[in-house]
C-alpha cells in the first residue's frame, strides 16, 4: 500500500462501487491490449524491431492509473516506455503502431521520432509536448509547463484562449496539473535536481511519477544509485512524496488520486515512487536474454496482469467475461497491426518540412529614427525593448540569474523591471543554466512567452543539453505542433580584462545546432528591432549581446549608440544591413573590398577603414541563422574582394565556413582569395589586458588585412 498518511484518501467503502468496478474492467482490457501489443512486436520482431522501441510490460498498472486521472486540460510528459499510459489516455494501438513503423500518419511526428514519444494536441486528451529520449531531461521542460500553468492562472485569470501555430486553441490552465513520467535511474541526473528545486521554490502543480524497475539498461539499481527516488526526495523539503505498489492497479490509483488531489488544490509538487517489474526487453535493441538471468523469473512473479485478473475474480466477475476481454484485446491489436502495416510511408520530399515554424515578422516596420528621439546606448535599447514587450504581452516573462530584484542584471540590462512588473513576471533563478533554457520548452507549450538570460556566454554550456535535445528539435519532430517560442539573451565577447570565463565567443558552437536562430546586433537601433522580432518569432532565438558595445565605452564603438527607435519597431531576422558603403567612383575603378562581419567586428572595420577612405564596404550580418547569404553574395560580386571578420578563434569557425561558401558560390567573381581574420586559436581569453589584446582582432589588425587584400 502507498506510504505517507498525509496524502492518504478516505478508507474505501466496504463494497466496490459500480464505477470502481467499471474502472477495473477498463484497466484490465487495456492491460491486455498493451500486453498483446508487446507479444505481437516480439512475434513480428523482424518488422517491429526495424526501429528501436520499448514496451510497458510490467508497468501497465501504474501507467493506466495515471492516465485515468488526467483531464484534457492537463499536461503530460510520458516517457518512452509509457505505451500503456497512452492507451489509457485514449490512443488506439494503431496510432502507436504507426509510430513504431515510422509511418506517414503517425499522429505525433509523421515518422520522424521513436515509438512512445508523443507530441499531441487533441480534444479529450492531455496536451503532450514533444520531448527527447535523453534520460532525465524531461523533468525540466515538464516543470517549465507547471511554472507556466501557475503563472498564467495568476496573471491571466480568464481562460487563456491563445492560438497555437496549427490554429488549435490551447486548453485553459485553470486547475491544470502536469504529470512528468520518469525512471528511477534517470532521477540520478543532475538536471532532475534543478527541476525539483524550482518546483518546490515556486510550489508548482506537478507530479513526478517515478517508475522504478531497478534497471537502467544492463546496470541494476545497486550499481547506479545510493538511494531510490523516494529516499532521494526526502532531501527536498516541500516536495510531498509517497510510495505505491506499481504492480497493483488499485493501490496505484489510490495513491495517485491522493497526489492529484494534493496538486489540484495547489499545495505544491508531489513525487510518486512506484516499484514495477521489467518484463520485456530494455528496448528491442537490448534484449532481456543478454543480461537478465534469474532476475527475469523473479520479475515475472510481479506481473500486474494476473494480479488484476485474480482481483476481478474475487469481486465476482465471471471468468468468461475476462476471457472475452482478452480475446477482444488480441483481435483489436492484430487488426490494428494489419492496418498500420498497410499504411503509407512518409513522402521523402517532405523530409525538410518544419525545420522552423513560419516567422511572424517578414518586413522592417515601425520608426527606426523617430523625430525628436535621443541617442540610446545598446544596453538601454535592450532594456526598453523588454519593457515594451512586458507591457504589451501579459503572457511574457523574463527570468535568469540576477535579472530580478534590486540589481536588474549584472549589466543593469533589466534595471527596475522587477519593480515595475513584479516578481511573478521578472524573477531570479538559481544558478541553473539547464533549467533556465530547458524550462522555456514547457513554458511555450502551455502558452507563456519566456525571455531568459544566461549571465555570460561562457556559462551556457550546462544549458546545451536542453537547447540541443529539447528546444531545437521540437518543431521538426512534432511536425510543427510544438515550436518553442523563446528568446534567450546571452551577453558575449571580450574587452578590458574580463578574463577566461567572462569573455568567450560561442556563435560557431551555437550555429552547429539546427532548429535555433542566432541574432547578433551591433548597435542600439538594431538591438531594439531585433529584440522584438526575436520575441515574436515562434522559434527558439538566441540573441548574442556584446558586452563591449553595451555602453559604447570601448574606443571605436561610438556608433553603437544610435537614435532609439519607437516602440514596436521590428527588423526581420535574416536580413543583413550595409553598415558602411564604399565610394561609387572607387567601386567603378575596381579599388574596393567588402568586410562581412557582425557585432564588435563592425566597429573594428569602421575604424580600420579610415586608413582606406571610400574603399571599404561593411556588411553587418545582424543575424547569423538564418543567414542573409543573398546579401553576402551581392557584396562579393560588387567588390570581388572580401574579408570575413569575427571575434572568435578562427580555426573551424563560422567565419571560415562562410568564407568557404563564398568561394564555392562566387568563385568566378572573386579577384582574390576570401580573407578571414579572427582571434588567436587558443582555448581561452587571458585575464591580462595586454595578453587579451594580442589574442583578439583589433582595428590595427583589420587595417593590415585590408591593406593586403586591396593590394592583392
XYZ file of C-alpha atoms in Angstrom, residues 251-585:
335
model
C -3.067 0.802 -4.884
C -1.580 2.807 -7.741
C -4.904 4.524 -8.425
C -5.499 5.347 -4.762
C -2.023 6.789 -4.290
C -2.118 8.799 -7.483
C -5.624 10.038 -6.646
C -4.245 11.476 -3.433
C -1.343 13.039 -5.305
C -3.623 14.570 -7.930
C -5.955 15.949 -5.274
C -2.988 17.498 -3.459
C -1.647 19.150 -6.610
C -5.040 20.345 -7.880
C -5.566 22.002 -4.502
C -2.312 23.876 -5.211
C -0.457 22.555 -2.205
C 2.803 22.016 -4.083
C 4.552 19.286 -6.081
C 4.412 15.554 -5.358
C 6.798 12.706 -6.132
C 5.196 9.272 -6.502
C 7.557 6.301 -6.357
C 6.146 3.132 -7.941
C 8.008 -0.178 -7.885
C 7.414 -2.130 -11.094
C 8.830 -5.266 -12.698
C 10.561 -5.103 -16.066
C 9.031 -7.972 -18.012
C 10.136 -7.108 -21.523
C 13.411 -6.065 -23.053
C 15.023 -2.808 -22.044
C 14.430 -1.928 -25.677
C 14.096 -4.024 -28.798
C 17.794 -3.390 -29.388
C 18.909 -4.505 -25.901
C 17.251 -7.868 -25.364
C 16.498 -9.262 -21.917
C 18.191 -12.629 -22.569
C 21.523 -10.859 -22.958
C 21.757 -9.677 -19.372
C 18.786 -10.564 -17.138
C 19.452 -14.150 -15.951
C 17.439 -15.310 -12.916
C 16.215 -11.762 -12.297
C 13.685 -12.073 -15.112
C 11.932 -15.040 -13.449
C 11.696 -13.066 -10.201
C 10.123 -10.132 -12.007
C 7.600 -12.387 -13.771
C 6.044 -13.206 -10.390
C 5.145 -9.489 -10.041
C 3.245 -9.196 -13.338
C 0.323 -6.791 -12.670
C -1.946 -8.501 -15.209
C -2.590 -11.832 -13.400
C -2.842 -9.870 -10.164
C -5.709 -7.785 -11.553
C -7.270 -10.897 -13.105
C -7.395 -12.559 -9.697
C -8.784 -9.435 -8.068
C -11.652 -9.263 -10.567
C -12.493 -12.912 -9.947
C -12.631 -12.154 -6.230
C -15.061 -9.328 -6.984
C -17.393 -11.752 -8.758
C -16.519 -11.049 -12.376
C -17.078 -14.163 -14.463
C -14.038 -15.877 -15.948
C -15.782 -15.971 -19.308
C -16.071 -12.169 -19.299
C -12.366 -11.827 -18.630
C -11.514 -14.337 -21.342
C -13.700 -12.398 -23.761
C -11.935 -9.149 -22.828
C -8.579 -10.759 -23.535
C -9.778 -12.092 -26.879
C -11.193 -8.690 -27.807
C -7.869 -7.009 -26.981
C -5.977 -9.523 -29.083
C -8.319 -9.097 -32.047
C -8.042 -5.309 -31.844
C -4.259 -5.398 -31.716
C -3.962 -7.760 -34.684
C -6.463 -5.793 -36.765
C -4.676 -2.544 -35.961
C -1.342 -4.133 -36.860
C -2.602 -5.113 -40.294
C -3.995 -1.621 -40.847
C -0.775 0.070 -39.725
C 1.380 -2.265 -41.787
C -0.566 -1.326 -44.910
C -0.438 2.404 -44.252
C 1.833 4.601 -46.390
C 5.344 5.697 -45.556
C 6.184 9.411 -45.424
C 6.751 11.215 -48.700
C 10.547 11.628 -48.911
C 10.001 15.058 -50.429
C 8.706 16.284 -47.044
C 11.948 15.465 -45.209
C 12.851 19.119 -44.624
C 9.398 20.374 -43.615
C 9.027 22.086 -40.224
C 12.631 22.976 -39.512
C 11.131 26.209 -38.187
C 7.635 27.482 -37.661
C 6.864 30.317 -40.111
C 8.315 33.635 -38.982
C 5.863 36.339 -37.916
C 7.980 39.380 -38.800
C 8.733 39.452 -42.520
C 9.395 43.151 -43.167
C 11.001 46.028 -41.327
C 8.244 48.064 -39.709
C 7.893 50.986 -37.302
C 10.025 54.073 -36.842
C 13.767 53.445 -36.724
C 14.697 57.127 -36.278
C 11.650 58.951 -34.928
C 11.687 62.739 -34.894
C 12.944 64.107 -31.614
C 14.399 60.809 -30.455
C 17.512 60.819 -28.323
C 20.505 58.624 -28.900
C 20.426 55.460 -26.812
C 23.055 53.065 -25.591
C 22.657 49.441 -26.649
C 22.020 48.359 -23.060
C 19.205 50.893 -22.735
C 17.702 49.925 -26.088
C 17.603 46.317 -24.878
C 16.024 47.330 -21.583
C 13.382 49.428 -23.315
C 12.608 46.655 -25.808
C 11.924 44.177 -22.998
C 9.929 46.813 -21.119
C 7.741 47.355 -24.198
C 7.219 43.608 -24.573
C 6.253 43.059 -20.934
C 3.837 45.960 -21.066
C 2.171 44.740 -24.260
C 2.166 40.957 -23.832
C 0.839 39.668 -20.490
C 1.994 36.138 -21.359
C 5.624 37.325 -21.425
C 8.024 36.576 -18.543
C 11.672 37.435 -18.003
C 13.924 35.352 -15.775
C 17.517 34.325 -15.182
C 20.328 34.817 -12.699
C 20.180 38.242 -11.028
C 17.763 39.825 -13.525
C 15.090 40.331 -10.855
C 15.066 42.099 -7.531
C 17.139 45.217 -6.982
C 20.041 44.512 -9.325
C 18.255 44.009 -12.637
C 21.130 42.092 -14.225
C 24.862 42.344 -13.756
C 24.908 44.751 -16.708
C 21.772 46.572 -15.494
C 20.085 45.386 -18.680
C 16.882 44.641 -16.731
C 17.094 47.530 -14.273
C 13.820 48.229 -12.422
C 11.780 45.751 -14.498
C 11.094 43.562 -11.460
C 9.853 46.577 -9.510
C 7.658 47.606 -12.427
C 6.144 44.218 -13.290
C 6.508 42.249 -10.068
C 8.482 39.172 -9.199
C 5.901 36.864 -10.775
C 6.998 38.114 -14.200
C 10.607 39.218 -13.702
C 12.456 36.986 -11.286
C 15.768 35.492 -10.303
C 16.586 31.844 -10.774
C 19.178 29.686 -9.054
C 22.458 29.098 -10.860
C 20.771 26.595 -13.158
C 21.503 27.245 -16.813
C 19.888 23.967 -17.855
C 16.649 24.932 -16.121
C 16.710 28.499 -17.427
C 16.838 27.282 -21.029
C 15.002 23.953 -20.807
C 12.029 25.314 -18.902
C 11.199 27.517 -21.873
C 10.159 24.440 -23.887
C 7.456 23.689 -21.329
C 6.552 27.344 -20.903
C 5.962 27.774 -24.630
C 3.850 24.618 -24.885
C 1.401 25.978 -22.316
C 1.198 29.447 -23.867
C 3.645 31.594 -21.913
C 6.306 33.543 -23.839
C 9.590 33.393 -21.911
C 12.542 35.721 -22.230
C 15.509 34.289 -20.338
C 19.099 35.253 -19.798
C 22.356 33.349 -19.460
C 24.600 35.649 -17.463
C 27.739 35.151 -19.584
C 28.245 33.248 -22.815
C 30.972 31.171 -21.147
C 28.340 29.667 -18.836
C 25.871 28.491 -21.451
C 27.395 25.025 -21.685
C 25.239 23.370 -18.965
C 22.211 24.518 -20.984
C 23.307 22.856 -24.215
C 21.638 19.526 -23.365
C 18.274 21.247 -23.241
C 18.949 23.619 -26.122
C 20.035 20.822 -28.453
C 17.772 17.949 -27.460
C 14.574 19.690 -26.418
C 14.290 23.175 -27.910
C 15.968 22.764 -31.278
C 14.248 19.513 -32.290
C 10.724 20.153 -31.016
C 9.250 21.872 -34.072
C 10.751 19.420 -36.554
C 9.938 16.226 -34.643
C 6.414 17.321 -33.718
C 5.645 18.246 -37.337
C 5.206 21.880 -36.353
C 2.824 21.281 -33.433
C 5.243 22.390 -30.736
C 7.678 25.071 -31.862
C 9.414 26.582 -28.848
C 8.824 30.317 -28.844
C 11.543 31.664 -26.592
C 14.136 34.432 -26.550
C 17.456 33.569 -24.896
C 19.658 36.578 -24.174
C 23.403 35.947 -23.870
C 25.974 38.669 -23.074
C 29.097 37.787 -25.038
C 32.539 38.932 -26.077
C 35.790 40.293 -24.660
C 37.122 43.679 -23.667
C 39.112 45.247 -20.860
C 40.315 42.192 -18.960
C 37.168 40.132 -18.472
C 39.307 37.038 -18.324
C 38.806 33.425 -19.372
C 35.276 32.858 -18.068
C 33.583 36.143 -18.957
C 34.940 36.915 -22.411
C 34.268 33.981 -24.695
C 32.586 33.902 -28.084
C 30.313 30.935 -28.754
C 28.489 31.601 -32.011
C 30.147 28.821 -34.018
C 29.068 26.232 -31.475
C 25.513 27.584 -31.469
C 25.405 27.572 -35.244
C 26.001 23.821 -35.338
C 22.640 23.416 -33.563
C 19.925 23.104 -36.184
C 16.482 24.420 -35.324
C 17.519 27.545 -33.421
C 18.044 31.091 -34.671
C 21.058 33.194 -33.703
C 20.996 37.004 -33.714
C 23.949 39.341 -33.086
C 23.231 43.119 -33.228
C 25.963 45.749 -33.428
C 24.075 48.930 -32.475
C 21.192 50.183 -30.377
C 18.623 50.531 -33.172
C 19.238 47.002 -34.395
C 19.194 45.746 -30.814
C 15.707 47.112 -30.247
C 14.270 45.993 -33.579
C 15.805 42.533 -33.465
C 14.844 42.022 -29.815
C 11.157 42.467 -30.545
C 11.305 40.324 -33.689
C 13.104 37.589 -31.760
C 10.397 37.675 -29.105
C 7.626 37.492 -31.705
C 9.305 34.659 -33.603
C 7.666 31.277 -32.816
C 11.057 29.547 -32.698
C 13.970 29.472 -30.218
C 16.102 32.569 -30.765
C 19.466 33.170 -29.083
C 20.379 36.860 -29.010
C 24.099 37.468 -28.550
C 24.753 40.896 -26.998
C 28.343 42.118 -26.947
C 29.216 43.469 -23.518
C 31.775 45.843 -25.027
C 29.045 47.533 -27.059
C 26.505 47.927 -24.230
C 27.763 51.354 -23.095
C 29.935 52.452 -26.087
C 32.854 52.977 -23.687
C 35.324 50.939 -25.724
C 37.248 53.259 -28.101
C 35.852 52.989 -31.610
C 32.368 51.814 -30.572
C 30.685 55.227 -30.510
C 28.482 54.252 -33.478
C 26.851 51.530 -31.381
C 24.920 54.380 -29.777
C 22.107 55.403 -32.155
C 18.793 57.189 -32.208
C 16.349 54.958 -30.380
C 13.558 53.501 -32.494
C 9.955 53.885 -31.417
C 8.154 51.140 -29.531
C 7.001 48.454 -31.936
C 9.935 48.778 -34.325
C 10.916 45.422 -35.838
C 13.638 44.090 -38.144
C 13.037 40.706 -39.784
C 15.507 38.028 -38.769
C 17.832 37.022 -41.570
C 18.286 40.455 -43.163
C 21.792 41.910 -43.276
C 22.449 45.662 -43.494
C 25.158 47.711 -45.143
C 26.787 49.492 -42.213
C 29.101 51.481 -44.479
C 29.069 51.962 -48.235
C 32.121 52.268 -50.480
C 32.633 55.305 -52.686
C 30.842 54.856 -56.022
C 33.806 56.120 -58.076
